[in-house]
Amino acid sequence: MTKLARLFHNADEVVEAWRDALRHRDVQGALDIWLDDDSITCVLPEGHRLTGHAEIREGLERLLAKQPLFLEPIACISHSVLGAAVYDTTEAVHLRPDQIESEFFLNITLVLLQDSQGWRIAHLHASHSTEDTFDAPSTPHGLH
């Protein structure tokens, strides 16, 4: 991770920076918002578990090789305690910026920690939603 990475003052900024990096196919920008720690983990929608910056870089390069991903949050529940935040979201995935209907939906859990460099991602777990269509839920889908 770059030592001059942006200092995020709240966890919401990190989540938006993640979406922005995917939208711009910016692998390095996406990596810059992860903790500078070898124990970081990521589970991509196809089920591969990645550990550490090198594996996550390879996974992001594969994920973004063909097209950008435009994530539109449909539902989000977040919980924060001193120095830690968990986001449980359902996101509509679009492959073009002008696309109205989503290609599919993802359930994403993000665990963020605060350190001397501000808020950073420690873990991300993304899985395909089992729903073909999505209405705003009255209850959360739960952490996964």
PDB file of N, CA, C and O in Angstrom, residues 10-79:
ATOM      1  N   ASN A  10     -13.921   9.001   7.817  1.00  0.00           N
ATOM      2  CA  ASN A  10     -15.034   8.168   8.263  1.00  0.00           C
ATOM      3  C   ASN A  10     -15.173   6.968   7.337  1.00  0.00           C
ATOM      4  O   ASN A  10     -14.704   6.969   6.200  1.00  0.00           O
ATOM      5  N   ALA A  11     -15.816   5.949   7.838  1.00  0.00           N
ATOM      6  CA  ALA A  11     -15.915   4.685   7.108  1.00  0.00           C
ATOM      7  C   ALA A  11     -16.747   4.832   5.836  1.00  0.00           C
ATOM      8  O   ALA A  11     -16.480   4.155   4.841  1.00  0.00           O
ATOM      9  N   ASP A  12     -17.752   5.705   5.840  1.00  0.00           N
ATOM     10  CA  ASP A  12     -18.573   5.908   4.646  1.00  0.00           C
ATOM     11  C   ASP A  12     -17.723   6.341   3.453  1.00  0.00           C
ATOM     12  O   ASP A  12     -17.983   5.933   2.315  1.00  0.00           O
ATOM     13  N   GLU A  13     -16.705   7.160   3.690  1.00  0.00           N
ATOM     14  CA  GLU A  13     -15.818   7.605   2.603  1.00  0.00           C
ATOM     15  C   GLU A  13     -15.082   6.427   1.966  1.00  0.00           C
ATOM     16  O   GLU A  13     -14.854   6.418   0.760  1.00  0.00           O
ATOM     17  N   VAL A  14     -14.711   5.455   2.766  1.00  0.00           N
ATOM     18  CA  VAL A  14     -13.997   4.289   2.250  1.00  0.00           C
ATOM     19  C   VAL A  14     -14.923   3.457   1.366  1.00  0.00           C
ATOM     20  O   VAL A  14     -14.529   3.020   0.285  1.00  0.00           O
ATOM     21  N   VAL A  15     -16.149   3.261   1.802  1.00  0.00           N
ATOM     22  CA  VAL A  15     -17.103   2.480   1.021  1.00  0.00           C
ATOM     23  C   VAL A  15     -17.351   3.166  -0.325  1.00  0.00           C
ATOM     24  O   VAL A  15     -17.375   2.515  -1.370  1.00  0.00           O
ATOM     25  N   GLU A  16     -17.492   4.480  -0.330  1.00  0.00           N
ATOM     26  CA  GLU A  16     -17.695   5.201  -1.590  1.00  0.00           C
ATOM     27  C   GLU A  16     -16.432   5.160  -2.449  1.00  0.00           C
ATOM     28  O   GLU A  16     -16.510   5.037  -3.671  1.00  0.00           O
ATOM     29  N   ALA A  17     -15.253   5.227  -1.845  1.00  0.00           N
ATOM     30  CA  ALA A  17     -13.999   5.121  -2.605  1.00  0.00           C
ATOM     31  C   ALA A  17     -13.869   3.741  -3.246  1.00  0.00           C
ATOM     32  O   ALA A  17     -13.342   3.609  -4.357  1.00  0.00           O
ATOM     33  N   TRP A  18     -14.348   2.697  -2.569  1.00  0.00           N
ATOM     34  CA  TRP A  18     -14.339   1.343  -3.127  1.00  0.00           C
ATOM     35  C   TRP A  18     -15.196   1.300  -4.389  1.00  0.00           C
ATOM     36  O   TRP A  18     -14.771   0.820  -5.427  1.00  0.00           O
ATOM     37  N   ARG A  19     -16.411   1.820  -4.287  1.00  0.00           N
ATOM     38  CA  ARG A  19     -17.299   1.837  -5.462  1.00  0.00           C
ATOM     39  C   ARG A  19     -16.682   2.660  -6.595  1.00  0.00           C
ATOM     40  O   ARG A  19     -16.771   2.278  -7.767  1.00  0.00           O
ATOM     41  N   ASP A  20     -16.067   3.769  -6.259  1.00  0.00           N
ATOM     42  CA  ASP A  20     -15.452   4.633  -7.270  1.00  0.00           C
ATOM     43  C   ASP A  20     -14.293   3.928  -7.975  1.00  0.00           C
ATOM     44  O   ASP A  20     -14.141   4.028  -9.192  1.00  0.00           O
ATOM     45  N   ALA A  21     -13.482   3.204  -7.218  1.00  0.00           N
ATOM     46  CA  ALA A  21     -12.350   2.474  -7.812  1.00  0.00           C
ATOM     47  C   ALA A  21     -12.842   1.399  -8.779  1.00  0.00           C
ATOM     48  O   ALA A  21     -12.275   1.230  -9.862  1.00  0.00           O
ATOM     49  N   LEU A  22     -13.913   0.693  -8.435  1.00  0.00           N
ATOM     50  CA  LEU A  22     -14.465  -0.316  -9.327  1.00  0.00           C
ATOM     51  C   LEU A  22     -15.041   0.322 -10.588  1.00  0.00           C
ATOM     52  O   LEU A  22     -14.890  -0.190 -11.693  1.00  0.00           O
ATOM     53  N   ARG A  23     -15.671   1.462 -10.410  1.00  0.00           N
ATOM     54  CA  ARG A  23     -16.273   2.200 -11.532  1.00  0.00           C
ATOM     55  C   ARG A  23     -15.214   2.648 -12.532  1.00  0.00           C
ATOM     56  O   ARG A  23     -15.444   2.696 -13.726  1.00  0.00           O
ATOM     57  N   HIS A  24     -14.022   2.992 -12.034  1.00  0.00           N
ATOM     58  CA  HIS A  24     -12.926   3.475 -12.884  1.00  0.00           C
ATOM     59  C   HIS A  24     -11.890   2.394 -13.207  1.00  0.00           C
ATOM     60  O   HIS A  24     -10.842   2.708 -13.770  1.00  0.00           O
ATOM     61  N   ARG A  25     -12.175   1.145 -12.823  1.00  0.00           N
ATOM     62  CA  ARG A  25     -11.240   0.023 -13.043  1.00  0.00           C
ATOM     63  C   ARG A  25      -9.854   0.353 -12.479  1.00  0.00           C
ATOM     64  O   ARG A  25      -8.834   0.014 -13.057  1.00  0.00           O
ATOM     65  N   ASP A  26      -9.832   0.988 -11.326  1.00  0.00           N
ATOM     66  CA  ASP A  26      -8.612   1.469 -10.690  1.00  0.00           C
ATOM     67  C   ASP A  26      -8.160   0.472  -9.616  1.00  0.00           C
ATOM     68  O   ASP A  26      -8.498   0.612  -8.440  1.00  0.00           O
ATOM     69  N   VAL A  27      -7.399  -0.519 -10.032  1.00  0.00           N
ATOM     70  CA  VAL A  27      -6.955  -1.561  -9.111  1.00  0.00           C
ATOM     71  C   VAL A  27      -6.090  -0.968  -8.000  1.00  0.00           C
ATOM     72  O   VAL A  27      -6.281  -1.278  -6.821  1.00  0.00           O
ATOM     73  N   GLN A  28      -5.137  -0.100  -8.349  1.00  0.00           N
ATOM     74  CA  GLN A  28      -4.277   0.482  -7.317  1.00  0.00           C
ATOM     75  C   GLN A  28      -5.078   1.342  -6.351  1.00  0.00           C
ATOM     76  O   GLN A  28      -4.860   1.294  -5.142  1.00  0.00           O
ATOM     77  N   GLY A  29      -6.016   2.116  -6.875  1.00  0.00           N
ATOM     78  CA  GLY A  29      -6.878   2.919  -5.997  1.00  0.00           C
ATOM     79  C   GLY A  29      -7.687   2.054  -5.054  1.00  0.00           C
ATOM     80  O   GLY A  29      -7.881   2.389  -3.887  1.00  0.00           O
ATOM     81  N   ALA A  30      -8.153   0.907  -5.564  1.00  0.00           N
ATOM     82  CA  ALA A  30      -8.897  -0.022  -4.715  1.00  0.00           C
ATOM     83  C   ALA A  30      -7.992  -0.611  -3.636  1.00  0.00           C
ATOM     84  O   ALA A  30      -8.393  -0.733  -2.481  1.00  0.00           O
ATOM     85  N   LEU A  31      -6.757  -0.943  -3.993  1.00  0.00           N
ATOM     86  CA  LEU A  31      -5.827  -1.511  -3.015  1.00  0.00           C
ATOM     87  C   LEU A  31      -5.413  -0.493  -1.951  1.00  0.00           C
ATOM     88  O   LEU A  31      -5.158  -0.859  -0.810  1.00  0.00           O
ATOM     89  N   ASP A  32      -5.349   0.760  -2.327  1.00  0.00           N
ATOM     90  CA  ASP A  32      -4.922   1.800  -1.390  1.00  0.00           C
ATOM     91  C   ASP A  32      -5.874   1.994  -0.220  1.00  0.00           C
ATOM     92  O   ASP A  32      -5.504   2.604   0.777  1.00  0.00           O
ATOM     93  N   ILE A  33      -7.093   1.488  -0.340  1.00  0.00           N
ATOM     94  CA  ILE A  33      -8.048   1.681   0.754  1.00  0.00           C
ATOM     95  C   ILE A  33      -8.132   0.459   1.681  1.00  0.00           C
ATOM     96  O   ILE A  33      -8.965   0.413   2.565  1.00  0.00           O
ATOM     97  N   TRP A  34      -7.237  -0.505   1.472  1.00  0.00           N
ATOM     98  CA  TRP A  34      -7.153  -1.667   2.359  1.00  0.00           C
ATOM     99  C   TRP A  34      -6.098  -1.411   3.433  1.00  0.00           C
ATOM    100  O   TRP A  34      -5.140  -0.665   3.211  1.00  0.00           O
ATOM    101  N   LEU A  35      -6.269  -2.040   4.578  1.00  0.00           N
ATOM    102  CA  LEU A  35      -5.265  -1.967   5.645  1.00  0.00           C
ATOM    103  C   LEU A  35      -3.916  -2.432   5.131  1.00  0.00           C
ATOM    104  O   LEU A  35      -3.839  -3.327   4.283  1.00  0.00           O
ATOM    105  N   ASP A  36      -2.868  -1.853   5.636  1.00  0.00           N
ATOM    106  CA  ASP A  36      -1.513  -2.264   5.294  1.00  0.00           C
ATOM    107  C   ASP A  36      -1.135  -3.409   6.237  1.00  0.00           C
ATOM    108  O   ASP A  36      -0.374  -3.231   7.181  1.00  0.00           O
ATOM    109  N   ASP A  37      -1.719  -4.577   5.966  1.00  0.00           N
ATOM    110  CA  ASP A  37      -1.562  -5.721   6.849  1.00  0.00           C
ATOM    111  C   ASP A  37      -1.697  -6.988   6.011  1.00  0.00           C
ATOM    112  O   ASP A  37      -2.566  -7.073   5.145  1.00  0.00           O
ATOM    113  N   ASP A  38      -0.876  -7.975   6.266  1.00  0.00           N
ATOM    114  CA  ASP A  38      -0.912  -9.217   5.494  1.00  0.00           C
ATOM    115  C   ASP A  38      -2.136 -10.071   5.787  1.00  0.00           C
ATOM    116  O   ASP A  38      -2.427 -11.012   5.052  1.00  0.00           O
ATOM    117  N   SER A  39      -2.886  -9.764   6.848  1.00  0.00           N
ATOM    118  CA  SER A  39      -4.023 -10.605   7.218  1.00  0.00           C
ATOM    119  C   SER A  39      -5.337 -10.157   6.581  1.00  0.00           C
ATOM    120  O   SER A  39      -6.376 -10.750   6.864  1.00  0.00           O
ATOM    121  N   ILE A  40      -5.311  -9.150   5.704  1.00  0.00           N
ATOM    122  CA  ILE A  40      -6.549  -8.725   5.052  1.00  0.00           C
ATOM    123  C   ILE A  40      -7.081  -9.850   4.168  1.00  0.00           C
ATOM    124  O   ILE A  40      -6.310 -10.642   3.627  1.00  0.00           O
ATOM    125  N   THR A  41      -8.415  -9.941   4.061  1.00  0.00           N
ATOM    126  CA  THR A  41      -9.033 -11.010   3.280  1.00  0.00           C
ATOM    127  C   THR A  41     -10.166 -10.471   2.427  1.00  0.00           C
ATOM    128  O   THR A  41     -10.798  -9.470   2.765  1.00  0.00           O
ATOM    129  N   CYS A  42     -10.408 -11.176   1.332  1.00  0.00           N
ATOM    130  CA  CYS A  42     -11.464 -10.791   0.402  1.00  0.00           C
ATOM    131  C   CYS A  42     -12.042 -12.067  -0.205  1.00  0.00           C
ATOM    132  O   CYS A  42     -11.290 -12.939  -0.655  1.00  0.00           O
ATOM    133  N   VAL A  43     -13.351 -12.171  -0.204  1.00  0.00           N
ATOM    134  CA  VAL A  43     -14.023 -13.267  -0.889  1.00  0.00           C
ATOM    135  C   VAL A  43     -14.792 -12.643  -2.041  1.00  0.00           C
ATOM    136  O   VAL A  43     -15.702 -11.835  -1.832  1.00  0.00           O
ATOM    137  N   LEU A  44     -14.387 -12.988  -3.259  1.00  0.00           N
ATOM    138  CA  LEU A  44     -15.029 -12.451  -4.459  1.00  0.00           C
ATOM    139  C   LEU A  44     -16.309 -13.230  -4.754  1.00  0.00           C
ATOM    140  O   LEU A  44     -16.498 -14.337  -4.243  1.00  0.00           O
ATOM    141  N   PRO A  45     -17.193 -12.660  -5.577  1.00  0.00           N
ATOM    142  CA  PRO A  45     -18.489 -13.313  -5.832  1.00  0.00           C
ATOM    143  C   PRO A  45     -18.391 -14.754  -6.322  1.00  0.00           C
ATOM    144  O   PRO A  45     -19.269 -15.558  -6.031  1.00  0.00           O
ATOM    145  N   GLU A  46     -17.339 -15.105  -7.039  1.00  0.00           N
ATOM    146  CA  GLU A  46     -17.231 -16.492  -7.508  1.00  0.00           C
ATOM    147  C   GLU A  46     -16.766 -17.435  -6.399  1.00  0.00           C
ATOM    148  O   GLU A  46     -16.660 -18.641  -6.611  1.00  0.00           O
ATOM    149  N   GLY A  47     -16.469 -16.908  -5.218  1.00  0.00           N
ATOM    150  CA  GLY A  47     -16.149 -17.739  -4.066  1.00  0.00           C
ATOM    151  C   GLY A  47     -14.681 -17.880  -3.729  1.00  0.00           C
ATOM    152  O   GLY A  47     -14.334 -18.516  -2.749  1.00  0.00           O
ATOM    153  N   HIS A  48     -13.796 -17.274  -4.515  1.00  0.00           N
ATOM    154  CA  HIS A  48     -12.365 -17.364  -4.208  1.00  0.00           C
ATOM    155  C   HIS A  48     -12.037 -16.526  -2.981  1.00  0.00           C
ATOM    156  O   HIS A  48     -12.401 -15.354  -2.909  1.00  0.00           O
ATOM    157  N   ARG A  49     -11.323 -17.126  -2.029  1.00  0.00           N
ATOM    158  CA  ARG A  49     -10.869 -16.412  -0.836  1.00  0.00           C
ATOM    159  C   ARG A  49      -9.451 -15.953  -1.087  1.00  0.00           C
ATOM    160  O   ARG A  49      -8.564 -16.757  -1.368  1.00  0.00           O
ATOM    161  N   LEU A  50      -9.244 -14.646  -0.970  1.00  0.00           N
ATOM    162  CA  LEU A  50      -7.941 -14.042  -1.210  1.00  0.00           C
ATOM    163  C   LEU A  50      -7.405 -13.482   0.096  1.00  0.00           C
ATOM    164  O   LEU A  50      -8.141 -12.880   0.863  1.00  0.00           O
ATOM    165  N   THR A  51      -6.101 -13.653   0.331  1.00  0.00           N
ATOM    166  CA  THR A  51      -5.470 -13.162   1.546  1.00  0.00           C
ATOM    167  C   THR A  51      -4.254 -12.332   1.166  1.00  0.00           C
ATOM    168  O   THR A  51      -3.415 -12.780   0.386  1.00  0.00           O
ATOM    169  N   GLY A  52      -4.152 -11.146   1.736  1.00  0.00           N
ATOM    170  CA  GLY A  52      -2.999 -10.281   1.491  1.00  0.00           C
ATOM    171  C   GLY A  52      -3.131  -9.461   0.221  1.00  0.00           C
ATOM    172  O   GLY A  52      -3.955  -9.730  -0.640  1.00  0.00           O
ATOM    173  N   HIS A  53      -2.285  -8.439   0.136  1.00  0.00           N
ATOM    174  CA  HIS A  53      -2.353  -7.492  -0.976  1.00  0.00           C
ATOM    175  C   HIS A  53      -2.084  -8.132  -2.334  1.00  0.00           C
ATOM    176  O   HIS A  53      -2.758  -7.795  -3.320  1.00  0.00           O
ATOM    177  N   ALA A  54      -1.139  -9.046  -2.434  1.00  0.00           N
ATOM    178  CA  ALA A  54      -0.799  -9.642  -3.729  1.00  0.00           C
ATOM    179  C   ALA A  54      -1.980 -10.441  -4.291  1.00  0.00           C
ATOM    180  O   ALA A  54      -2.344 -10.286  -5.464  1.00  0.00           O
ATOM    181  N   GLU A  55      -2.598 -11.276  -3.471  1.00  0.00           N
ATOM    182  CA  GLU A  55      -3.732 -12.064  -3.941  1.00  0.00           C
ATOM    183  C   GLU A  55      -4.931 -11.176  -4.261  1.00  0.00           C
ATOM    184  O   GLU A  55      -5.647 -11.414  -5.245  1.00  0.00           O
ATOM    185  N   ILE A  56      -5.172 -10.162  -3.431  1.00  0.00           N
ATOM    186  CA  ILE A  56      -6.303  -9.265  -3.682  1.00  0.00           C
ATOM    187  C   ILE A  56      -6.064  -8.476  -4.967  1.00  0.00           C
ATOM    188  O   ILE A  56      -6.980  -8.292  -5.770  1.00  0.00           O
ATOM    189  N   ARG A  57      -4.832  -8.046  -5.206  1.00  0.00           N
ATOM    190  CA  ARG A  57      -4.514  -7.356  -6.467  1.00  0.00           C
ATOM    191  C   ARG A  57      -4.842  -8.259  -7.666  1.00  0.00           C
ATOM    192  O   ARG A  57      -5.501  -7.828  -8.610  1.00  0.00           O
ATOM    193  N   GLU A  58      -4.391  -9.505  -7.632  1.00  0.00           N
ATOM    194  CA  GLU A  58      -4.663 -10.439  -8.725  1.00  0.00           C
ATOM    195  C   GLU A  58      -6.162 -10.637  -8.930  1.00  0.00           C
ATOM    196  O   GLU A  58      -6.653 -10.666 -10.058  1.00  0.00           O
ATOM    197  N   GLY A  59      -6.890 -10.770  -7.839  1.00  0.00           N
ATOM    198  CA  GLY A  59      -8.339 -10.950  -7.925  1.00  0.00           C
ATOM    199  C   GLY A  59      -9.034  -9.737  -8.520  1.00  0.00           C
ATOM    200  O   GLY A  59      -9.929  -9.870  -9.359  1.00  0.00           O
ATOM    201  N   LEU A  60      -8.607  -8.544  -8.104  1.00  0.00           N
ATOM    202  CA  LEU A  60      -9.201  -7.325  -8.655  1.00  0.00           C
ATOM    203  C   LEU A  60      -8.851  -7.147 -10.126  1.00  0.00           C
ATOM    204  O   LEU A  60      -9.686  -6.695 -10.919  1.00  0.00           O
ATOM    205  N   GLU A  61      -7.634  -7.497 -10.486  1.00  0.00           N
ATOM    206  CA  GLU A  61      -7.250  -7.406 -11.900  1.00  0.00           C
ATOM    207  C   GLU A  61      -8.111  -8.326 -12.748  1.00  0.00           C
ATOM    208  O   GLU A  61      -8.554  -7.938 -13.834  1.00  0.00           O
ATOM    209  N   ARG A  62      -8.384  -9.546 -12.269  1.00  0.00           N
ATOM    210  CA  ARG A  62      -9.268 -10.475 -12.986  1.00  0.00           C
ATOM    211  C   ARG A  62     -10.689  -9.917 -13.063  1.00  0.00           C
ATOM    212  O   ARG A  62     -11.336  -9.950 -14.103  1.00  0.00           O
ATOM    213  N   LEU A  63     -11.166  -9.406 -11.938  1.00  0.00           N
ATOM    214  CA  LEU A  63     -12.533  -8.907 -11.839  1.00  0.00           C
ATOM    215  C   LEU A  63     -12.777  -7.725 -12.780  1.00  0.00           C
ATOM    216  O   LEU A  63     -13.828  -7.618 -13.407  1.00  0.00           O
ATOM    217  N   LEU A  64     -11.785  -6.850 -12.894  1.00  0.00           N
ATOM    218  CA  LEU A  64     -11.960  -5.623 -13.680  1.00  0.00           C
ATOM    219  C   LEU A  64     -11.338  -5.695 -15.070  1.00  0.00           C
ATOM    220  O   LEU A  64     -11.314  -4.700 -15.786  1.00  0.00           O
ATOM    221  N   ALA A  65     -10.837  -6.854 -15.478  1.00  0.00           N
ATOM    222  CA  ALA A  65     -10.146  -6.980 -16.763  1.00  0.00           C
ATOM    223  C   ALA A  65     -11.045  -6.660 -17.949  1.00  0.00           C
ATOM    224  O   ALA A  65     -10.599  -6.033 -18.905  1.00  0.00           O
ATOM    225  N   LYS A  66     -12.296  -7.060 -17.898  1.00  0.00           N
ATOM    226  CA  LYS A  66     -13.174  -6.903 -19.055  1.00  0.00           C
ATOM    227  C   LYS A  66     -13.985  -5.611 -19.048  1.00  0.00           C
ATOM    228  O   LYS A  66     -14.244  -5.035 -20.085  1.00  0.00           O
ATOM    229  N   GLN A  67     -14.431  -5.179 -17.884  1.00  0.00           N
ATOM    230  CA  GLN A  67     -15.264  -3.980 -17.813  1.00  0.00           C
ATOM    231  C   GLN A  67     -15.277  -3.429 -16.391  1.00  0.00           C
ATOM    232  O   GLN A  67     -14.968  -4.143 -15.452  1.00  0.00           O
ATOM    233  N   PRO A  68     -15.648  -2.165 -16.270  1.00  0.00           N
ATOM    234  CA  PRO A  68     -15.828  -1.605 -14.929  1.00  0.00           C
ATOM    235  C   PRO A  68     -17.097  -2.165 -14.297  1.00  0.00           C
ATOM    236  O   PRO A  68     -17.949  -2.734 -14.988  1.00  0.00           O
ATOM    237  N   LEU A  69     -17.222  -2.002 -13.010  1.00  0.00           N
ATOM    238  CA  LEU A  69     -18.431  -2.390 -12.295  1.00  0.00           C
ATOM    239  C   LEU A  69     -19.016  -1.147 -11.641  1.00  0.00           C
ATOM    240  O   LEU A  69     -18.318  -0.415 -10.936  1.00  0.00           O
ATOM    241  N   PHE A  70     -20.276  -0.924 -11.885  1.00  0.00           N
ATOM    242  CA  PHE A  70     -20.987   0.203 -11.295  1.00  0.00           C
ATOM    243  C   PHE A  70     -21.920  -0.367 -10.239  1.00  0.00           C
ATOM    244  O   PHE A  70     -22.877  -1.066 -10.575  1.00  0.00           O
ATOM    245  N   LEU A  71     -21.592  -0.121  -8.979  1.00  0.00           N
ATOM    246  CA  LEU A  71     -22.383  -0.650  -7.870  1.00  0.00           C
ATOM    247  C   LEU A  71     -23.341   0.418  -7.371  1.00  0.00           C
ATOM    248  O   LEU A  71     -22.939   1.535  -7.057  1.00  0.00           O
ATOM    249  N   GLU A  72     -24.605   0.040  -7.305  1.00  0.00           N
ATOM    250  CA  GLU A  72     -25.637   0.943  -6.793  1.00  0.00           C
ATOM    251  C   GLU A  72     -26.196   0.344  -5.512  1.00  0.00           C
ATOM    252  O   GLU A  72     -26.828  -0.714  -5.542  1.00  0.00           O
ATOM    253  N   PRO A  73     -25.959   0.990  -4.373  1.00  0.00           N
ATOM    254  CA  PRO A  73     -26.471   0.432  -3.120  1.00  0.00           C
ATOM    255  C   PRO A  73     -28.001   0.436  -3.107  1.00  0.00           C
ATOM    256  O   PRO A  73     -28.624   1.452  -3.403  1.00  0.00           O
ATOM    257  N   ILE A  74     -28.571  -0.715  -2.814  1.00  0.00           N
ATOM    258  CA  ILE A  74     -30.022  -0.871  -2.728  1.00  0.00           C
ATOM    259  C   ILE A  74     -30.446  -0.824  -1.261  1.00  0.00           C
ATOM    260  O   ILE A  74     -31.442  -0.220  -0.915  1.00  0.00           O
ATOM    261  N   ALA A  75     -29.675  -1.485  -0.426  1.00  0.00           N
ATOM    262  CA  ALA A  75     -29.946  -1.511   1.010  1.00  0.00           C
ATOM    263  C   ALA A  75     -28.610  -1.581   1.733  1.00  0.00           C
ATOM    264  O   ALA A  75     -27.697  -2.267   1.286  1.00  0.00           O
ATOM    265  N   CYS A  76     -28.504  -0.852   2.829  1.00  0.00           N
ATOM    266  CA  CYS A  76     -27.260  -0.865   3.603  1.00  0.00           C
ATOM    267  C   CYS A  76     -27.573  -0.713   5.082  1.00  0.00           C
ATOM    268  O   CYS A  76     -28.339   0.181   5.469  1.00  0.00           O
ATOM    269  N   ILE A  77     -26.996  -1.589   5.838  1.00  0.00           N
ATOM    270  CA  ILE A  77     -27.068  -1.485   7.290  1.00  0.00           C
ATOM    271  C   ILE A  77     -25.637  -1.455   7.779  1.00  0.00           C
ATOM    272  O   ILE A  77     -24.807  -2.268   7.367  1.00  0.00           O
ATOM    273  N   SER A  78     -25.318  -0.484   8.628  1.00  0.00           N
ATOM    274  CA  SER A  78     -23.953  -0.401   9.146  1.00  0.00           C
ATOM    275  C   SER A  78     -23.981  -0.322  10.669  1.00  0.00           C
ATOM    276  O   SER A  78     -24.938   0.173  11.259  1.00  0.00           O
ATOM    277  N   HIS A  79     -22.923  -0.847  11.238  1.00  0.00           N
ATOM    278  CA  HIS A  79     -22.736  -0.828  12.685  1.00  0.00           C
ATOM    279  C   HIS A  79     -21.321  -0.348  12.952  1.00  0.00           C
ATOM    280  O   HIS A  79     -20.379  -0.815  12.318  1.00  0.00           O
TER     281      HIS A  79
END
